[in-house]
Amino acid sequence: MRYEIKTIGVLTSGGDAPGMNAAIRAVTRTAIHNGMRVKAIYRGYKGLIADEIVDFHTENVSNIIQHGGTILKTARSQEFQTPEGRQIAFNNILKHQIDALVVIGGDGTFTGARIFAQEYNIPIIGLPGTIDNDLCGTDTTIGYDTALNTIINAVDKIRDTASSHERLFFIEVMGRDAGFLALYSAMASGAEAAIIPERETKVDQLDELIRNGFRKSKNSSIVIVAESEVTGGANGLAERMRIEHPEYDVRVTILGHIQRGGSPSAQDRIIASRMGAAAIEALKEGQRNVMIGIINDEIVYVPFTKAIKDDKNVDEEELKVLQMLSI
Ligand code: F6P
């Protein structure tokens, strides 16, 4: 059913990602361009419950496109996971006469949005904002490209010391349970291997690496490890290596939250701008409860249930490319 949307609310939720500000800017300005009013909701669903809601005008989003983080702040709300919390959130939506929401975040954000939209019949559009690139139905997510660039800059530096000391480095990157950051940063930085959760469930990747004689032609090596209980993380693998192969001089670097910060790349600013504008177009078309994705450079609408399905897999063929290039 279509109804006229006069006021939209916009929020960011979950882990921040570079490019979220560009998305907030695009949503705000496209909405205003279309004669809508914009309410900015601070601190994600937490702020929706706490009534941290203010009017936003075009100047509120000036001079933010180049900044990492999110000017709206972000949070992971336990209260929104309860029916009572969502009732308070909805009361605030009524109070501020918000007709539709644009939520920018990852799988947790869309899980909350899907339940809320079902319970209260409010149109919600999602924008994929996460460095992990682990949402289905989109080739890329806002923040992923910047995070990849941050990682390869760090790996380039570590490589200098690794090769000088002829050491083996395990470098841990984010990605919770998804290996995209690990695989593609390994490819882009010329690392020996990426150890990722998706593959660890099928094969012991450290064992495989050693069996393949990973150090045949080199005196130093870099292995990128996705943080996760499944892989054991960089510390877990280094421990094993020290016991099984004491001949290697092993070191660990955990890149941590540095990967979430910094000025967004051109690509992240562009996709955030396109997706933000598309969110308002989607609402005008009567779309609801979909995430905006980009597939083959085209904007697509992805139902929340599909976006959070958890079956976006890394391409096994590309792992083979990585292996081939590291001989
Ligand atoms: O989902 C984004 C992400 O950066 C993950 O890669 C990481 O595991 C997690 O957030 C870290 O969350 P927090 O900042 O709450 O420690």
Tab-separated table of C-alpha atoms and ligand atoms in Angstrom:
chain	number	residue	atom	x	y	z
A	1	MET	CA	0.000	0.000	0.000
A	2	ARG	CA	1.299	3.467	-0.831
A	3	TYR	CA	0.825	6.419	1.407
A	4	GLU	CA	2.305	9.864	1.352
A	5	ILE	CA	5.542	10.131	3.259
A	6	LYS	CA	5.969	13.609	4.666
A	7	THR	CA	8.583	12.952	7.332
A	8	ILE	CA	11.386	10.422	7.455
A	9	GLY	CA	13.596	9.440	10.365
A	10	VAL	CA	17.222	8.452	9.768
A	11	LEU	CA	19.554	6.578	12.105
A	12	THR	CA	22.835	4.658	12.165
A	13	SER	CA	23.149	1.510	14.234
A	14	GLY	CA	25.646	-1.271	15.027
A	15	GLY	CA	29.344	-0.901	14.212
A	16	ASP	CA	30.164	2.402	12.511
A	17	ALA	CA	31.608	2.275	9.008
A	18	PRO	CA	33.398	4.928	6.917
A	19	GLY	CA	30.876	6.398	4.493
A	20	MET	CA	27.963	6.419	6.933
A	21	ASN	CA	28.144	10.229	7.010
A	22	ALA	CA	27.976	10.375	3.218
A	23	ALA	CA	24.866	8.182	3.442
A	24	ILE	CA	23.238	10.407	6.097
A	25	ARG	CA	23.967	13.403	3.890
A	26	ALA	CA	22.464	11.776	0.802
A	27	VAL	CA	19.334	10.604	2.626
A	28	THR	CA	18.798	14.028	4.220
A	29	ARG	CA	19.346	16.054	1.071
A	30	THR	CA	17.365	13.755	-1.229
A	31	ALA	CA	14.460	13.782	1.224
A	32	ILE	CA	14.518	17.577	1.463
A	33	HIS	CA	14.787	17.810	-2.330
A	34	ASN	CA	11.577	15.771	-2.493
A	35	GLY	CA	9.738	18.046	-0.071
A	36	MET	CA	10.038	15.724	2.945
A	37	ARG	CA	11.008	16.659	6.474
A	38	VAL	CA	13.920	14.871	8.119
A	39	LYS	CA	14.232	13.806	11.732
A	40	ALA	CA	17.691	12.686	12.815
A	41	ILE	CA	17.666	9.957	15.439
A	42	TYR	CA	20.827	9.824	17.555
A	43	ARG	CA	22.418	6.587	18.865
A	44	GLY	CA	20.461	4.201	16.698
A	45	TYR	CA	17.506	2.306	18.153
A	46	LYS	CA	18.706	3.295	21.616
A	47	GLY	CA	18.064	6.946	20.761
A	48	LEU	CA	14.734	6.082	19.167
A	49	ILE	CA	13.665	4.666	22.534
A	50	ALA	CA	15.273	7.516	24.508
A	51	ASP	CA	13.657	10.126	22.224
A	52	GLU	CA	16.955	11.594	21.013
A	53	ILE	CA	15.296	12.940	17.894
A	54	VAL	CA	15.889	16.332	16.281
A	55	ASP	CA	14.953	18.129	13.061
A	56	PHE	CA	17.633	17.975	10.385
A	57	HIS	CA	18.111	20.528	7.630
A	58	THR	CA	20.450	20.618	4.665
A	59	GLU	CA	23.114	22.524	6.640
A	60	ASN	CA	23.191	19.817	9.327
A	61	VAL	CA	24.891	17.546	6.829
A	62	SER	CA	27.346	20.092	5.417
A	63	ASN	CA	31.035	19.266	5.570
A	64	ILE	CA	30.588	15.652	6.702
A	65	ILE	CA	31.084	13.612	3.519
A	66	GLN	CA	34.831	13.299	4.127
A	67	HIS	CA	34.604	12.160	7.742
A	68	GLY	CA	34.638	8.605	9.095
A	69	GLY	CA	32.405	7.461	11.953
A	70	THR	CA	28.839	8.715	12.129
A	71	ILE	CA	27.678	12.166	13.196
A	72	LEU	CA	24.479	10.504	14.459
A	73	LYS	CA	26.485	8.258	16.821
A	74	THR	CA	25.675	4.583	16.991
A	75	ALA	CA	24.833	1.895	19.503
A	76	ARG	CA	23.764	-1.724	19.847
A	77	SER	CA	20.457	-1.623	21.748
A	78	GLN	CA	19.417	-4.530	23.982
A	79	GLU	CA	16.142	-2.780	24.792
A	80	PHE	CA	15.063	-2.689	21.160
A	81	GLN	CA	15.239	-6.473	21.195
A	82	THR	CA	12.294	-6.509	23.620
A	83	PRO	CA	8.625	-5.861	22.681
A	84	GLU	CA	8.443	-3.243	25.451
A	85	GLY	CA	11.421	-1.354	24.000
A	86	ARG	CA	9.960	-1.418	20.510
A	87	GLN	CA	6.623	-0.125	21.870
A	88	ILE	CA	8.393	2.915	23.359
A	89	ALA	CA	10.259	3.389	20.059
A	90	PHE	CA	6.994	3.350	18.148
A	91	ASN	CA	5.412	5.857	20.559
A	92	ASN	CA	8.283	8.229	19.720
A	93	ILE	CA	7.714	7.672	16.019
A	94	LEU	CA	4.097	8.733	16.497
A	95	LYS	CA	5.133	11.681	18.671
A	96	HIS	CA	7.464	13.015	15.966
A	97	GLN	CA	5.043	12.139	13.142
A	98	ILE	CA	7.658	10.039	11.405
A	99	ASP	CA	6.106	8.184	8.447
A	100	ALA	CA	9.096	6.045	7.440
A	101	LEU	CA	12.577	5.148	8.626
A	102	VAL	CA	15.925	4.852	6.868
A	103	VAL	CA	18.289	2.694	8.927
A	104	ILE	CA	21.994	2.452	8.131
A	105	GLY	CA	23.839	-0.554	9.550
A	106	GLY	CA	24.487	-4.268	9.277
A	107	ASP	CA	22.709	-7.530	9.975
A	108	GLY	CA	21.750	-6.665	13.583
A	109	THR	CA	20.238	-3.379	12.384
A	110	PHE	CA	18.155	-5.110	9.706
A	111	THR	CA	17.067	-7.907	12.036
A	112	GLY	CA	15.651	-5.228	14.358
A	113	ALA	CA	14.128	-3.326	11.432
A	114	ARG	CA	12.386	-6.423	10.076
A	115	ILE	CA	10.713	-7.204	13.410
A	116	PHE	CA	9.774	-3.569	14.036
A	117	ALA	CA	8.294	-3.145	10.555
A	118	GLN	CA	6.213	-6.285	10.968
A	119	GLU	CA	4.898	-5.284	14.389
A	120	TYR	CA	4.044	-1.678	13.607
A	121	ASN	CA	3.530	-1.632	9.857
A	122	ILE	CA	5.996	1.180	9.298
A	123	PRO	CA	7.961	1.412	6.036
A	124	ILE	CA	11.673	0.950	6.635
A	125	ILE	CA	14.495	1.122	4.106
A	126	GLY	CA	17.952	-0.159	5.016
A	127	LEU	CA	21.351	0.950	3.763
A	128	PRO	CA	24.179	-1.590	4.126
A	129	GLY	CA	26.731	0.106	6.371
A	130	THR	CA	29.354	-2.335	7.594
A	131	ILE	CA	33.035	-2.902	6.906
A	132	ASP	CA	32.432	-6.681	6.895
A	133	ASN	CA	30.663	-6.848	3.478
A	134	ASP	CA	28.643	-9.744	4.895
A	135	LEU	CA	25.162	-8.749	3.680
A	136	CYS	CA	23.494	-10.781	0.947
A	137	GLY	CA	22.050	-9.172	-2.179
A	138	THR	CA	24.713	-6.519	-2.604
A	139	ASP	CA	28.171	-6.713	-4.153
A	140	THR	CA	29.556	-4.319	-1.594
A	141	THR	CA	28.688	-2.470	1.603
A	142	ILE	CA	29.404	1.082	2.727
A	143	GLY	CA	32.768	1.087	4.547
A	144	TYR	CA	34.185	-2.130	3.102
A	145	ASP	CA	36.417	-0.488	0.499
A	146	THR	CA	37.867	1.992	3.006
A	147	ALA	CA	38.552	-0.800	5.499
A	148	LEU	CA	40.326	-2.814	2.796
A	149	ASN	CA	42.522	0.172	1.990
A	150	THR	CA	43.297	0.730	5.677
A	151	ILE	CA	44.320	-2.913	6.001
A	152	ILE	CA	46.598	-2.952	2.969
A	153	ASN	CA	48.326	0.252	4.098
A	154	ALA	CA	49.045	-1.406	7.449
A	155	VAL	CA	50.189	-4.672	5.845
A	156	ASP	CA	52.582	-2.790	3.539
A	157	LYS	CA	54.240	-1.332	6.634
A	158	ILE	CA	54.371	-4.650	8.471
A	159	ARG	CA	55.933	-6.254	5.401
A	160	ASP	CA	58.983	-3.961	5.767
A	161	THR	CA	59.776	-5.275	9.220
A	162	ALA	CA	58.703	-8.851	8.391
A	163	SER	CA	61.167	-9.053	5.521
A	164	SER	CA	63.983	-7.318	7.435
A	165	HIS	CA	63.764	-9.875	10.268
A	166	GLU	CA	62.720	-12.770	8.034
A	167	ARG	CA	59.655	-13.378	10.195
A	168	LEU	CA	56.260	-14.960	9.784
A	169	PHE	CA	53.468	-12.524	10.642
A	170	PHE	CA	49.883	-13.439	11.401
A	171	ILE	CA	47.835	-10.276	10.899
A	172	GLU	CA	44.312	-10.381	12.260
A	173	VAL	CA	41.595	-8.395	10.530
A	174	MET	CA	37.940	-7.792	11.384
A	175	GLY	CA	35.012	-9.500	9.768
A	176	ARG	CA	33.484	-11.352	12.690
A	177	ASP	CA	32.331	-14.473	10.865
A	178	ALA	CA	33.021	-13.403	7.286
A	179	GLY	CA	36.268	-13.711	5.360
A	180	PHE	CA	35.828	-10.964	2.771
A	181	LEU	CA	38.179	-8.466	4.428
A	182	ALA	CA	40.779	-11.188	5.001
A	183	LEU	CA	40.665	-12.724	1.527
A	184	TYR	CA	40.687	-9.526	-0.503
A	185	SER	CA	43.167	-7.651	1.698
A	186	ALA	CA	45.449	-10.682	1.368
A	187	MET	CA	45.092	-10.549	-2.394
A	188	ALA	CA	45.673	-6.791	-2.522
A	189	SER	CA	48.679	-6.842	-0.209
A	190	GLY	CA	50.386	-9.859	-1.750
A	191	ALA	CA	50.083	-11.971	1.410
A	192	GLU	CA	50.862	-15.712	1.373
A	193	ALA	CA	47.421	-16.729	2.513
A	194	ALA	CA	44.114	-15.766	4.088
A	195	ILE	CA	42.710	-17.900	6.859
A	196	ILE	CA	38.957	-17.445	6.869
A	197	PRO	CA	36.100	-18.910	8.919
A	198	GLU	CA	34.099	-20.139	5.907
A	199	ARG	CA	36.917	-22.453	4.809
A	200	GLU	CA	38.137	-23.473	8.261
A	201	THR	CA	34.923	-25.457	8.723
A	202	LYS	CA	36.014	-27.626	5.766
A	203	VAL	CA	39.801	-27.841	6.060
A	204	ASP	CA	42.602	-27.103	8.531
A	205	GLN	CA	44.014	-24.117	6.667
A	206	LEU	CA	47.236	-23.803	8.689
A	207	ASP	CA	47.998	-27.428	8.027
A	208	GLU	CA	47.225	-26.929	4.348
A	209	LEU	CA	49.508	-23.911	4.197
A	210	ILE	CA	52.419	-25.854	5.640
A	211	ARG	CA	51.764	-28.892	3.454
A	212	ASN	CA	51.822	-26.617	0.411
A	213	GLY	CA	55.306	-25.474	1.437
A	214	PHE	CA	54.211	-21.884	1.806
A	215	ARG	CA	57.735	-20.539	2.268
A	216	LYS	CA	59.410	-22.231	-0.644
A	217	SER	CA	60.781	-19.119	-2.263
A	218	LYS	CA	60.742	-16.590	0.579
A	219	ASN	CA	62.312	-15.830	3.903
A	220	SER	CA	59.393	-13.890	5.349
A	221	SER	CA	55.670	-14.300	5.144
A	222	ILE	CA	52.412	-12.554	5.870
A	223	VAL	CA	49.266	-14.516	6.618
A	224	ILE	CA	46.002	-12.601	7.037
A	225	VAL	CA	43.598	-14.126	9.543
A	226	ALA	CA	39.916	-13.281	9.932
A	227	GLU	CA	39.004	-12.726	13.573
A	228	SER	CA	36.667	-15.501	14.641
A	229	GLU	CA	36.452	-18.383	17.030
A	230	VAL	CA	36.460	-20.744	14.082
A	231	THR	CA	39.911	-19.693	12.859
A	232	GLY	CA	41.325	-19.307	16.365
A	233	GLY	CA	42.381	-15.776	15.444
A	234	ALA	CA	45.971	-14.674	14.855
A	235	ASN	CA	47.047	-15.474	18.433
A	236	GLY	CA	45.605	-18.984	18.292
A	237	LEU	CA	47.330	-19.772	15.000
A	238	ALA	CA	50.638	-18.263	16.137
A	239	GLU	CA	50.552	-20.405	19.279
A	240	ARG	CA	50.040	-23.524	17.172
A	241	MET	CA	52.783	-22.539	14.781
A	242	ARG	CA	55.280	-21.970	17.599
A	243	ILE	CA	54.606	-25.473	18.899
A	244	GLU	CA	54.419	-27.283	15.560
A	245	HIS	CA	57.166	-25.307	13.775
A	246	PRO	CA	59.544	-23.699	16.274
A	247	GLU	CA	61.925	-22.942	13.396
A	248	TYR	CA	59.773	-19.967	12.376
A	249	ASP	CA	60.137	-16.600	14.089
A	250	VAL	CA	56.440	-15.779	14.520
A	251	ARG	CA	54.839	-12.439	15.322
A	252	VAL	CA	51.217	-11.279	15.587
A	253	THR	CA	49.550	-7.977	14.753
A	254	ILE	CA	45.876	-7.408	15.502
A	255	LEU	CA	44.687	-4.425	13.500
A	256	GLY	CA	41.468	-3.982	15.510
A	257	HIS	CA	39.325	-0.851	15.386
A	258	ILE	CA	41.772	1.097	13.238
A	259	GLN	CA	39.987	-0.721	10.397
A	260	ARG	CA	36.707	1.033	11.156
A	261	GLY	CA	38.070	4.572	11.129
A	262	GLY	CA	39.385	7.143	8.714
A	263	SER	CA	38.200	9.221	5.829
A	264	PRO	CA	36.000	7.165	3.461
A	265	SER	CA	37.416	6.187	0.077
A	266	ALA	CA	35.975	7.677	-3.111
A	267	GLN	CA	34.150	4.410	-3.764
A	268	ASP	CA	32.495	4.402	-0.325
A	269	ARG	CA	31.438	8.044	-0.682
A	270	ILE	CA	29.960	7.301	-4.092
A	271	ILE	CA	28.040	4.159	-3.148
A	272	ALA	CA	26.810	5.818	0.062
A	273	SER	CA	25.553	8.787	-1.962
A	274	ARG	CA	23.861	6.583	-4.564
A	275	MET	CA	22.320	4.284	-1.972
A	276	GLY	CA	21.158	7.192	0.202
A	277	ALA	CA	19.396	8.816	-2.723
A	278	ALA	CA	17.954	5.429	-3.740
A	279	ALA	CA	16.470	4.965	-0.255
A	280	ILE	CA	14.249	8.008	-0.719
A	281	GLU	CA	13.350	6.992	-4.284
A	282	ALA	CA	12.395	3.553	-2.931
A	283	LEU	CA	10.072	5.098	-0.365
A	284	LYS	CA	8.475	7.264	-3.063
A	285	GLU	CA	7.868	4.107	-5.125
A	286	GLY	CA	6.084	2.505	-2.178
A	287	GLN	CA	8.897	0.096	-1.320
A	288	ARG	CA	9.170	-1.025	2.283
A	289	ASN	CA	11.294	-3.337	4.356
A	290	VAL	CA	14.064	-3.674	1.835
A	291	MET	CA	17.765	-2.986	1.899
A	292	ILE	CA	19.256	-0.993	-0.949
A	293	GLY	CA	21.974	-3.038	-2.623
A	294	ILE	CA	24.249	-2.630	-5.622
A	295	ILE	CA	24.658	-5.568	-7.999
A	296	ASN	CA	26.733	-5.139	-11.157
A	297	ASP	CA	26.681	-1.397	-10.513
A	298	GLU	CA	22.854	-1.270	-10.558
A	299	ILE	CA	20.727	-0.320	-7.554
A	300	VAL	CA	18.588	-3.242	-6.340
A	301	TYR	CA	16.048	-3.751	-3.552
A	302	VAL	CA	16.735	-6.683	-1.249
A	303	PRO	CA	14.130	-7.846	1.306
A	304	PHE	CA	15.557	-7.703	4.842
A	305	THR	CA	15.024	-11.447	5.246
A	306	LYS	CA	17.291	-12.100	2.257
A	307	ALA	CA	19.904	-9.474	3.214
A	308	ILE	CA	20.485	-11.069	6.631
A	309	LYS	CA	20.305	-14.658	5.409
A	310	ASP	CA	23.913	-15.305	6.324
A	311	ASP	CA	24.821	-17.223	3.196
A	312	LYS	CA	26.972	-14.710	1.336
A	313	ASN	CA	29.991	-16.832	0.585
A	314	VAL	CA	33.470	-15.885	-0.417
A	315	ASP	CA	34.361	-17.136	-3.865
A	316	GLU	CA	36.450	-20.310	-3.535
A	317	GLU	CA	37.939	-19.629	-6.974
A	318	GLU	CA	39.438	-16.413	-5.680
A	319	LEU	CA	41.081	-18.279	-2.819
A	320	LYS	CA	42.732	-20.409	-5.470
A	321	VAL	CA	43.986	-17.266	-7.224
A	322	LEU	CA	45.509	-16.123	-3.940
A	323	GLN	CA	47.213	-19.499	-3.468
A	324	MET	CA	48.518	-19.491	-7.037
A	325	LEU	CA	49.941	-15.978	-6.756
A	326	SER	CA	51.759	-16.679	-3.509
A	327	ILE	CA	54.066	-19.467	-4.761
B	1	F6P	O1	30.358	-5.738	12.348
B	1	F6P	C1	31.368	-4.832	12.265
B	1	F6P	C2	32.497	-5.173	13.206
B	1	F6P	O2	33.525	-4.234	13.003
B	1	F6P	C3	33.029	-6.600	13.118
B	1	F6P	O3	33.929	-6.779	12.057
B	1	F6P	C4	33.647	-6.781	14.454
B	1	F6P	O4	33.735	-8.141	14.798
B	1	F6P	C5	32.705	-6.044	15.350
B	1	F6P	O5	32.075	-5.065	14.563
B	1	F6P	C6	33.356	-5.384	16.539
B	1	F6P	O6	32.383	-4.784	17.313
B	1	F6P	P1	32.672	-3.805	18.519
B	1	F6P	O7	33.114	-2.486	17.971
B	1	F6P	O8	31.377	-3.701	19.238
B	1	F6P	O9	33.768	-4.427	19.336
